[in-house]
PDB file of C-alpha atoms in Angstrom:
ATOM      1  CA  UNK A   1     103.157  85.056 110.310  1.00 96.00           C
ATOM      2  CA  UNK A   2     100.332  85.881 107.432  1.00 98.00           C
ATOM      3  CA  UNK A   3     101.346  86.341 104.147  1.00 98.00           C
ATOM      4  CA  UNK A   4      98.537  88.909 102.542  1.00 98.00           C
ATOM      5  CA  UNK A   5      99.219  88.934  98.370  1.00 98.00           C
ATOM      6  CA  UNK A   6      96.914  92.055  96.952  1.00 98.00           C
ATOM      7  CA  UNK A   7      95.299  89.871  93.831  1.00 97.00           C
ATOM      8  CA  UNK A   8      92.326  92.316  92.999  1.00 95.00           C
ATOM      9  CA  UNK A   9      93.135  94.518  90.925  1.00 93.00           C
ATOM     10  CA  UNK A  10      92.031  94.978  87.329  1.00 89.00           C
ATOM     11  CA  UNK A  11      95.248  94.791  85.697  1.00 86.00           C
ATOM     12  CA  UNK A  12      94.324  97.212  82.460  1.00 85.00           C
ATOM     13  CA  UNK A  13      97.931  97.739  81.298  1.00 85.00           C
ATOM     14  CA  UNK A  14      98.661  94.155  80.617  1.00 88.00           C
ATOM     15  CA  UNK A  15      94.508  93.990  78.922  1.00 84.00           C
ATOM     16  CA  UNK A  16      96.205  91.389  76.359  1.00 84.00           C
ATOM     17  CA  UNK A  17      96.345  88.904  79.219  1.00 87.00           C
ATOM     18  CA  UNK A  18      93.672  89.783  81.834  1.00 90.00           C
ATOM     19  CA  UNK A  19      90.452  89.760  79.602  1.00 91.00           C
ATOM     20  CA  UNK A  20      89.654  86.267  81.327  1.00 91.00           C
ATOM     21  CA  UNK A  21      91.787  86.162  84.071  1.00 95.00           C
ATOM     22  CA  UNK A  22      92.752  88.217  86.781  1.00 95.00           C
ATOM     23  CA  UNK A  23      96.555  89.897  86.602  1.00 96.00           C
ATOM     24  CA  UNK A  24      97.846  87.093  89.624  1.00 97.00           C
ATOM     25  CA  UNK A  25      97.101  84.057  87.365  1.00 98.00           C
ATOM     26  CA  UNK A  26      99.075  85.529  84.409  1.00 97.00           C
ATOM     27  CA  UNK A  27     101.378  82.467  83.632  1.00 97.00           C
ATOM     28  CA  UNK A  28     104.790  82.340  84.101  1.00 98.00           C
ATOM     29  CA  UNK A  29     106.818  79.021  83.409  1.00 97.00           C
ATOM     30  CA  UNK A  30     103.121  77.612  83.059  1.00 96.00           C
ATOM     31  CA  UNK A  31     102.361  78.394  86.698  1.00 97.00           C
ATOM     32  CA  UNK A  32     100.139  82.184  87.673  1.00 98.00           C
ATOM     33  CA  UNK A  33     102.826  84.655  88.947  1.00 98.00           C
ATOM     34  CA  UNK A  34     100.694  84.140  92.197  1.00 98.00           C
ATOM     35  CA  UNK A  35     102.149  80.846  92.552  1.00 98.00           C
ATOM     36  CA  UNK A  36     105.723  82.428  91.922  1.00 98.00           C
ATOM     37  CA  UNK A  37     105.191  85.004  94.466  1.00 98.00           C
ATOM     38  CA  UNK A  38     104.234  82.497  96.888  1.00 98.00           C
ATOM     39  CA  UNK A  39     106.907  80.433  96.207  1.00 98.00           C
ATOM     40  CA  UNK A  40     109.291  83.269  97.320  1.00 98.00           C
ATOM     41  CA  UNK A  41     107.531  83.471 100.915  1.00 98.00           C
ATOM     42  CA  UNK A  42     107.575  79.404 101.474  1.00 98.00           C
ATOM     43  CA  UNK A  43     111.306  79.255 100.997  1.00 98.00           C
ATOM     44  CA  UNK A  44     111.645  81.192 104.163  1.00 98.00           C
ATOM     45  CA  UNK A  45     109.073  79.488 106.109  1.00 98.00           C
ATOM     46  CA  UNK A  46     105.837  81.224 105.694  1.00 98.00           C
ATOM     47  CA  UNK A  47     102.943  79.327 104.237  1.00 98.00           C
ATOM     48  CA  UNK A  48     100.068  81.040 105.282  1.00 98.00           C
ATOM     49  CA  UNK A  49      98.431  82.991 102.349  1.00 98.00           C
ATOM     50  CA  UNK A  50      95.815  85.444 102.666  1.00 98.00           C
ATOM     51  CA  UNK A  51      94.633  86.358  99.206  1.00 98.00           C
ATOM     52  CA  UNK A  52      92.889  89.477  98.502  1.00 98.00           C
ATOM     53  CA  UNK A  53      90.690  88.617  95.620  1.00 98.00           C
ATOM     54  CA  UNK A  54      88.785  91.080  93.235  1.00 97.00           C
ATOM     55  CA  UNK A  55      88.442  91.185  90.062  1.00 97.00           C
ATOM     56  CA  UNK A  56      87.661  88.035  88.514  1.00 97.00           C
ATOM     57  CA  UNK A  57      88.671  86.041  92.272  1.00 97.00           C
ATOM     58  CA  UNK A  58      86.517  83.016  90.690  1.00 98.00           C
ATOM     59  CA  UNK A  59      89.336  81.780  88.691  1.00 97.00           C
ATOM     60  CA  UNK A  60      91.835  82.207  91.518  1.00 98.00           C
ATOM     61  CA  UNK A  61      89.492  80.141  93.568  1.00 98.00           C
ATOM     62  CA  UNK A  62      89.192  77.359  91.292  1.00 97.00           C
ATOM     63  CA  UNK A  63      93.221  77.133  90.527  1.00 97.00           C
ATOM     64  CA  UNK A  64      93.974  76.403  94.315  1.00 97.00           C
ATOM     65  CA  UNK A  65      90.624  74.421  94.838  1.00 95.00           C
ATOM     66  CA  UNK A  66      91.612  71.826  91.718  1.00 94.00           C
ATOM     67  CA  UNK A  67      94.968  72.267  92.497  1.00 94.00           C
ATOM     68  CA  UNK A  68      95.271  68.859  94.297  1.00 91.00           C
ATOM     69  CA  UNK A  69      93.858  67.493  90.984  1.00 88.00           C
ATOM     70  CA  UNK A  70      96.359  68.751  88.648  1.00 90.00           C
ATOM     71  CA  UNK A  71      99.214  68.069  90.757  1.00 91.00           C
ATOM     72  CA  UNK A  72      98.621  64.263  91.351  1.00 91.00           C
ATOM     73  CA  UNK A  73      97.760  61.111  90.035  1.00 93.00           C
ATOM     74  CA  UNK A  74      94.195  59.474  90.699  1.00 92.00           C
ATOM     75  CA  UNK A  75      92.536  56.483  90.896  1.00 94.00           C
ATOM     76  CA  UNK A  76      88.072  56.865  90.179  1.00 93.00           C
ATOM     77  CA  UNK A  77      85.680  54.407  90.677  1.00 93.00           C
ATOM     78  CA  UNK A  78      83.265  55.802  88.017  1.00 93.00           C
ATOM     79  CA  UNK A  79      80.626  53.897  89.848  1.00 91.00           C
ATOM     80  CA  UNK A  80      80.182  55.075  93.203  1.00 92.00           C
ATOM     81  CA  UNK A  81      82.312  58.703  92.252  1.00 90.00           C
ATOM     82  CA  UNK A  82      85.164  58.244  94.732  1.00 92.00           C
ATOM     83  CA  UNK A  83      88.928  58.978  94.293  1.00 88.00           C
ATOM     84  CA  UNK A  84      91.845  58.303  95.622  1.00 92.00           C
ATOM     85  CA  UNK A  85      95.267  60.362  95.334  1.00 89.00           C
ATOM     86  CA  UNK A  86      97.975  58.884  94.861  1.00 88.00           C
ATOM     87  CA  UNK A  87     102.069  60.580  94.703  1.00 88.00           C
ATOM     88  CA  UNK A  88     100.617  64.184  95.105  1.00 86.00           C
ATOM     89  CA  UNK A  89     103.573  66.794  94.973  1.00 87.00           C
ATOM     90  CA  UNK A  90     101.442  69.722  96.570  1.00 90.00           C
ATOM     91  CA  UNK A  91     103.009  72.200  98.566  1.00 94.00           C
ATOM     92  CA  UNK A  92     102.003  72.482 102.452  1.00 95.00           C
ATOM     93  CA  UNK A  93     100.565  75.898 102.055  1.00 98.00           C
ATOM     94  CA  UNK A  94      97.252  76.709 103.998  1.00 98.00           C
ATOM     95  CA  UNK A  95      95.524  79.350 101.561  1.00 98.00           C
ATOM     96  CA  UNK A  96      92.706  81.664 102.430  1.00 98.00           C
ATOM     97  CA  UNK A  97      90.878  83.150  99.099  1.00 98.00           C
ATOM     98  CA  UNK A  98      88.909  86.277 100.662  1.00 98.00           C
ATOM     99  CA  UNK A  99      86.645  88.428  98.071  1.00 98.00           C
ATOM    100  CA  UNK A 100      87.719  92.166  98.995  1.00 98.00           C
ATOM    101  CA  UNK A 101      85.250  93.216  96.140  1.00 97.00           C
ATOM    102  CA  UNK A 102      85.662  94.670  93.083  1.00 96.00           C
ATOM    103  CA  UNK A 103      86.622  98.388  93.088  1.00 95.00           C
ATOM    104  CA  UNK A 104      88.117  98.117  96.584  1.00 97.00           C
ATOM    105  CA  UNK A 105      91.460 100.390  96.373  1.00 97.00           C
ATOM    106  CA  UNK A 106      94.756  98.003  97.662  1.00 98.00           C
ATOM    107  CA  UNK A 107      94.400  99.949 101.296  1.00 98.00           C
ATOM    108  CA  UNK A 108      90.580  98.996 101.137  1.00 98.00           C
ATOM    109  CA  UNK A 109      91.537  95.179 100.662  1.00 98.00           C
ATOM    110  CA  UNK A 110      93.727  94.992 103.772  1.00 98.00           C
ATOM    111  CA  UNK A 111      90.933  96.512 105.873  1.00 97.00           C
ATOM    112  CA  UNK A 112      88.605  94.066 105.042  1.00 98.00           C
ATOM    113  CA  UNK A 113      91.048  91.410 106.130  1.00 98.00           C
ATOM    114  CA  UNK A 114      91.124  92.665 109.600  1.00 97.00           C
ATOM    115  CA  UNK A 115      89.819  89.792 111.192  1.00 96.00           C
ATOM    116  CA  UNK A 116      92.033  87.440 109.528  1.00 97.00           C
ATOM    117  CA  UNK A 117      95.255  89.174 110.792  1.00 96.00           C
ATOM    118  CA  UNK A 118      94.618  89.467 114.243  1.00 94.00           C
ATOM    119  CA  UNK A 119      96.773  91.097 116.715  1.00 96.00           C
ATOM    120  CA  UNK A 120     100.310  89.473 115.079  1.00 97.00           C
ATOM    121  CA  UNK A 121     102.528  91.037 112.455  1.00 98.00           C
ATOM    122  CA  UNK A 122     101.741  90.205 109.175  1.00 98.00           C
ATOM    123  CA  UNK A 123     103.157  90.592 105.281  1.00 98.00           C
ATOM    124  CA  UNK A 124     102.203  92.187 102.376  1.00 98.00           C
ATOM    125  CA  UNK A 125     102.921  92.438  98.627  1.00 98.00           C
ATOM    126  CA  UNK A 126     101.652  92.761  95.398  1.00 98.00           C
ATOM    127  CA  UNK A 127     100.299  90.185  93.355  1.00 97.00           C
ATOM    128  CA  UNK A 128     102.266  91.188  90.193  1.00 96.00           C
ATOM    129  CA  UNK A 129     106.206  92.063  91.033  1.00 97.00           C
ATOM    130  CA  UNK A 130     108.791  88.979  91.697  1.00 98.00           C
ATOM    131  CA  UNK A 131     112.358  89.673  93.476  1.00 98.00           C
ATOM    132  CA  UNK A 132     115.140  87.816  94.973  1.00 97.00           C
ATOM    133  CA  UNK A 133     114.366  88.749  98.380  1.00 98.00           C
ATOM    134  CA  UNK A 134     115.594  87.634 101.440  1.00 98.00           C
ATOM    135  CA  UNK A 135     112.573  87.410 103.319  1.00 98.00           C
ATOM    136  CA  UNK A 136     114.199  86.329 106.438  1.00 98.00           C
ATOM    137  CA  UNK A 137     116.813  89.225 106.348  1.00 98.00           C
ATOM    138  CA  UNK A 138     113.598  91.733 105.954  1.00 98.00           C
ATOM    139  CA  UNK A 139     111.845  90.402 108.619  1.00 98.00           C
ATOM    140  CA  UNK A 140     114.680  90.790 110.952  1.00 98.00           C
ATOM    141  CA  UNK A 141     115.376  94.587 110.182  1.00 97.00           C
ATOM    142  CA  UNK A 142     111.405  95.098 110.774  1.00 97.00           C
ATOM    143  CA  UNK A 143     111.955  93.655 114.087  1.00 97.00           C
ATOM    144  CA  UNK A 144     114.606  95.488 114.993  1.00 97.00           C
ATOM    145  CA  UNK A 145     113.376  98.737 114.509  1.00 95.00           C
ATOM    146  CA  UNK A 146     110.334  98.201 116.358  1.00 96.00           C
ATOM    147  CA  UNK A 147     108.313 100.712 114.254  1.00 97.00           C
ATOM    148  CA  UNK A 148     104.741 100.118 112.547  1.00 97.00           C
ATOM    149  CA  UNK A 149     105.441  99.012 109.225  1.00 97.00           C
ATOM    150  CA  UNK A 150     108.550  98.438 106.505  1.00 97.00           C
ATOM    151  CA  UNK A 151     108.494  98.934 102.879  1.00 97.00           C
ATOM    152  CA  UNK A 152     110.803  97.293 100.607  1.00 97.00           C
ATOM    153  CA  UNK A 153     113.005 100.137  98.802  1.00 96.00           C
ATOM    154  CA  UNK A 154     113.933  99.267  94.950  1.00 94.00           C
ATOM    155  CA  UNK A 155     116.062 100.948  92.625  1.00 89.00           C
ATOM    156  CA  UNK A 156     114.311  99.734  89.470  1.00 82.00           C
ATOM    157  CA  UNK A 157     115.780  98.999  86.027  1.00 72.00           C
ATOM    158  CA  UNK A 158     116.439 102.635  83.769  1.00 69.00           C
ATOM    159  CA  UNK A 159     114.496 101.417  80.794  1.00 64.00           C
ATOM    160  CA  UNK A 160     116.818 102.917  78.272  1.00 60.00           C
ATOM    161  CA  UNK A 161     120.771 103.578  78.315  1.00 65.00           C
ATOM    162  CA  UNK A 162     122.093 106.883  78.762  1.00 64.00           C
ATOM    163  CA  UNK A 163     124.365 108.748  76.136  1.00 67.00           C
ATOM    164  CA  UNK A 164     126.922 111.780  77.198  1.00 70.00           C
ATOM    165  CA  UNK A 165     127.283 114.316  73.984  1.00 71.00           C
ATOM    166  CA  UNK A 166     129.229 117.030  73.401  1.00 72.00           C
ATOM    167  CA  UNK A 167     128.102 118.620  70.763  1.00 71.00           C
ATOM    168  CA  UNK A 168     127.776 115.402  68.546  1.00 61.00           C
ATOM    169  CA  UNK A 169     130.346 113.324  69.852  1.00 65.00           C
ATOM    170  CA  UNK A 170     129.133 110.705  72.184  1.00 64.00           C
ATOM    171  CA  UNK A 171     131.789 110.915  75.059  1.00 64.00           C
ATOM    172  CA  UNK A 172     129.814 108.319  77.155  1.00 66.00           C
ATOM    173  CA  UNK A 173     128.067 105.822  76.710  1.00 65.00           C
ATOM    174  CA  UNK A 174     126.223 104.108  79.657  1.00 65.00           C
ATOM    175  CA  UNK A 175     123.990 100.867  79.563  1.00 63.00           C
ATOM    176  CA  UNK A 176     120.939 100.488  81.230  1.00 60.00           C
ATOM    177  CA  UNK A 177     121.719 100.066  84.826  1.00 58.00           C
ATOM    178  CA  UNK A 178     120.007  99.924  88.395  1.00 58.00           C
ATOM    179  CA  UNK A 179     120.513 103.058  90.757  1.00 53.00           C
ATOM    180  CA  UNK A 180     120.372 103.850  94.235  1.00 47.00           C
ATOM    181  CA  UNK A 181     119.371 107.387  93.460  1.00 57.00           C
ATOM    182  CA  UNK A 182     115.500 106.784  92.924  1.00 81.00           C
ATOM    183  CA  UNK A 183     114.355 104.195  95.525  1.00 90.00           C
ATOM    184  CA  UNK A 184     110.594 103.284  95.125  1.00 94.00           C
ATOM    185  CA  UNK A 185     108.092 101.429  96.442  1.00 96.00           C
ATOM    186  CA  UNK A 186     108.569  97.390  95.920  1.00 96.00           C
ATOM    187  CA  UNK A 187     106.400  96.107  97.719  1.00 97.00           C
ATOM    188  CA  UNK A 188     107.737  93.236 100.054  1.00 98.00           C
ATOM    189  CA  UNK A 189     105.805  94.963 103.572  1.00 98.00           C
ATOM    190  CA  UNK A 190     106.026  94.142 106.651  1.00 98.00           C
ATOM    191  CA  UNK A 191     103.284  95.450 108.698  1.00 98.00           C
ATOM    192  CA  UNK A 192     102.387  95.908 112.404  1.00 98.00           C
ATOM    193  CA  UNK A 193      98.482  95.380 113.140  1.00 98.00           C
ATOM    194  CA  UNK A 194      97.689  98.907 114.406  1.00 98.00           C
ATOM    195  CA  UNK A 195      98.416  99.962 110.505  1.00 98.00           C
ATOM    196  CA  UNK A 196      95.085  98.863 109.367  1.00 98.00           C
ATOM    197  CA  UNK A 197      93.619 102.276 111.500  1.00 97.00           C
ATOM    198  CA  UNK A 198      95.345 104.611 108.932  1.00 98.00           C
ATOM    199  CA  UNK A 199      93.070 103.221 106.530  1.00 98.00           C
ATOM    200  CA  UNK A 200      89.751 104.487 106.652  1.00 96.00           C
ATOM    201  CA  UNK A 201      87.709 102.284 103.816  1.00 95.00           C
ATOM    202  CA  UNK A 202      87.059 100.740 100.826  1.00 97.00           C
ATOM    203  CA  UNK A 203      88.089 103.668  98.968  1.00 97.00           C
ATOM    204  CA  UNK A 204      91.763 104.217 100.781  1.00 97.00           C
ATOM    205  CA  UNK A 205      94.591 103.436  98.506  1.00 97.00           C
ATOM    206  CA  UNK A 206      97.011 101.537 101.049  1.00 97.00           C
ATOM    207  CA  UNK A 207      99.783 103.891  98.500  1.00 96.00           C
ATOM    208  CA  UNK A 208      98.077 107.128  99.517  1.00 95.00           C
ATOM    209  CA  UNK A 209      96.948 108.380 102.907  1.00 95.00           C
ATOM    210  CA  UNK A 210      98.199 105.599 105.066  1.00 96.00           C
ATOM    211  CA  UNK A 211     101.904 104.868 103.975  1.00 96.00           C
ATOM    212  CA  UNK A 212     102.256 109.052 103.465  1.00 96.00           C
ATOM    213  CA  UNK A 213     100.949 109.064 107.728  1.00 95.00           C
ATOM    214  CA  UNK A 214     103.237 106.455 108.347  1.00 96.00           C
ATOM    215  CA  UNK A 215     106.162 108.024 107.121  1.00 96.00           C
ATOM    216  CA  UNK A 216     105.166 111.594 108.264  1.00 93.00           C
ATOM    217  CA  UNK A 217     104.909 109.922 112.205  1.00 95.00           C
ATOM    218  CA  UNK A 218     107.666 108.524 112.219  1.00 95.00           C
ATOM    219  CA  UNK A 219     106.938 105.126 111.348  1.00 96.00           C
ATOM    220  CA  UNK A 220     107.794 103.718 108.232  1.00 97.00           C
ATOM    221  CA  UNK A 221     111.400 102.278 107.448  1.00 96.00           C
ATOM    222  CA  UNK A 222     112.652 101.129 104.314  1.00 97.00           C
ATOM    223  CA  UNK A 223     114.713  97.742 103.694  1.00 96.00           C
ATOM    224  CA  UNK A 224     116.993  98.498 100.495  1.00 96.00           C
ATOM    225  CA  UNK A 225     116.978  95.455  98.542  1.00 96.00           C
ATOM    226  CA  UNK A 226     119.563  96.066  95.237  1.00 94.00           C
ATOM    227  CA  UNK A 227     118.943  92.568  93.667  1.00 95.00           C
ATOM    228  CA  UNK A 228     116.663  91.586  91.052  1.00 96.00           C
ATOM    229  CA  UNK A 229     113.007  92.851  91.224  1.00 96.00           C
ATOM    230  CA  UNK A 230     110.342  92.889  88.345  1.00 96.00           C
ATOM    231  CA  UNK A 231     107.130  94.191  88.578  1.00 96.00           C
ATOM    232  CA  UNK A 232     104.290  92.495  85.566  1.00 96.00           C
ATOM    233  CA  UNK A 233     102.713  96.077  84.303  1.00 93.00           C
ATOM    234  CA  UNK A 234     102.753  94.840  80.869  1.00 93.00           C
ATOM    235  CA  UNK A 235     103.264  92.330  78.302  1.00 94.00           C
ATOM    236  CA  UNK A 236     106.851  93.290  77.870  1.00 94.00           C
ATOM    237  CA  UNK A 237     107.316  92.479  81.449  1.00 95.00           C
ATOM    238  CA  UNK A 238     105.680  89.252  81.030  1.00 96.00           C
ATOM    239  CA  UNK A 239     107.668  87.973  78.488  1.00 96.00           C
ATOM    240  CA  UNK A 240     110.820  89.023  80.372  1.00 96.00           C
ATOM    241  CA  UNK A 241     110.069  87.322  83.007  1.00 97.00           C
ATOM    242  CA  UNK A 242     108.895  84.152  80.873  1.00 97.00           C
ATOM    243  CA  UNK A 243     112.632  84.267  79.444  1.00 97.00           C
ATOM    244  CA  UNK A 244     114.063  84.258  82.312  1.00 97.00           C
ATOM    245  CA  UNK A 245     112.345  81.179  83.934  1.00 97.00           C
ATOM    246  CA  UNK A 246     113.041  79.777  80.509  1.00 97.00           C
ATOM    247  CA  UNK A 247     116.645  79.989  80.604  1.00 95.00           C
ATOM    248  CA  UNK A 248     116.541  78.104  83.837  1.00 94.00           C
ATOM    249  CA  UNK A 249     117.789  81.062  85.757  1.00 92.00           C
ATOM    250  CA  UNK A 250     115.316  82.592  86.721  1.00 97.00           C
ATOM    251  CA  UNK A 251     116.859  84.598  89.835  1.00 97.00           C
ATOM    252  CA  UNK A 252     113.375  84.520  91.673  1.00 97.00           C
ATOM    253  CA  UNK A 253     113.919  80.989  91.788  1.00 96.00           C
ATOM    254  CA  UNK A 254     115.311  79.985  95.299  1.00 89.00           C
ATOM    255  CA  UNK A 255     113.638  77.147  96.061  1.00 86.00           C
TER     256      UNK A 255
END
């Protein structure tokens, strides 16, 4: 099954990080979220990427094409140019870097993939958000509802903690928490092939038109996942996230 990760975008809110780079190759541990997200998919099996590039897709391109390079040791003859690698420690990923174009809308991007999907269910996600998702489990529930596409239900973060008064006497006092009251979109899809004709172009938002006909036919579902998920909108996020990997618990982690 394809693995499609949405890595166009512009990435404005986090502009102290993406004036040379696109959002996906914002580094984490010293690897591009990208890699991170990947990571998450391979530890269930799936290793076929379909990458929606966009803004700035050159330097996405160029990570994975050097990657080889950086990630082994090599022998050069400087006089005839060859190479050898040696004790390379590359993952067994087969990637496919697709320009979507620039101002393509998320919707837009998995249109113009079409004829890499092909008639098989595929994935989708975001290149910005990391969770501690059981890929295998979501897969399974998409299956066994049979509809045309699943959506991965969060109950993000409240940024803040909550206070109780009466009058001026705090009578509560309540941490921020995560709550099942206001699922949202995660990301995390899982996608039959007949959902790429509720998107009608370049300029369809896959958030929009085509998720809101889903759900009004009948045939969107939502997996509730209540562990950890982060989205990267900004540099607060980032450096979350950076602390976390730091620590050496980084609950993404589950490889």
């Amino acid at each position: 099954m394809k693995v499609i990760v949405l890595a166009g975008g512009l990435g404005t809110r986090l502009a102290e990080e993406t004036t040379l780079r696109p959002k996906p190759m914002v580094e984490i541990g010293g690897k591009p979220i990208l890699w991170h997200i990947m990571s998450i998919y391979a530890s269930y099996g799936y290793k076929d990427f379909l990458v929606a590039c966009g803004y700035k897709g050159e330097v996405i391109k160029e990570y994975f094409l050097n990657y080889v390079l950086h990630n082994s040791d090599l022998v050069i003859d400087l006089q005839d140019g060859s190479r050898k690698v040696m004790n390379s420690i590359t993952p067994d990923w087969k990637i496919a870097l697709i320009d979507t174009g620039l101002n393509t809308l998320t919707g837009g991007r998995l249109r113009r993939l079409k004829n890499f999907i092909g008639n098989e269910t595929f994935m989708v996600t975001y290149g910005d958000g990391l969770a501690a998702i059981d890929i295998g489990a979501l897969v399974h529930f998409h299956r066994s509802h049979g509809k045309l596409a699943t959506v991965t239900a969060v109950a993000p973060l409240a940024r803040f903690g909550s206070l109780q008064l009466s009058a001026d006497q705090v009578v509560h006092f309540e941490e921020k928490r995560r709550s099942g009251e206001g699922w949202i979109n995660g990301g995390f899809f899982v996608f039959e092939p007949a959902v790429l004709d509720f998107i009608a172009g370049d300029d369809s938002s896959l958030e929009g038109t085509p998720l809101e006909e889903l759900a009004s036919q009948g045939q969107l579902l939502a997996y509730r996942h209540t562990g950890f998920w982060q989205p990267m909108d900004t540099l607060r996020d980032r450096q979350l996230l950076e602390s976390l990997w730091a620590s050496g618990s980084a609950p993404w982690k589950i490889w």
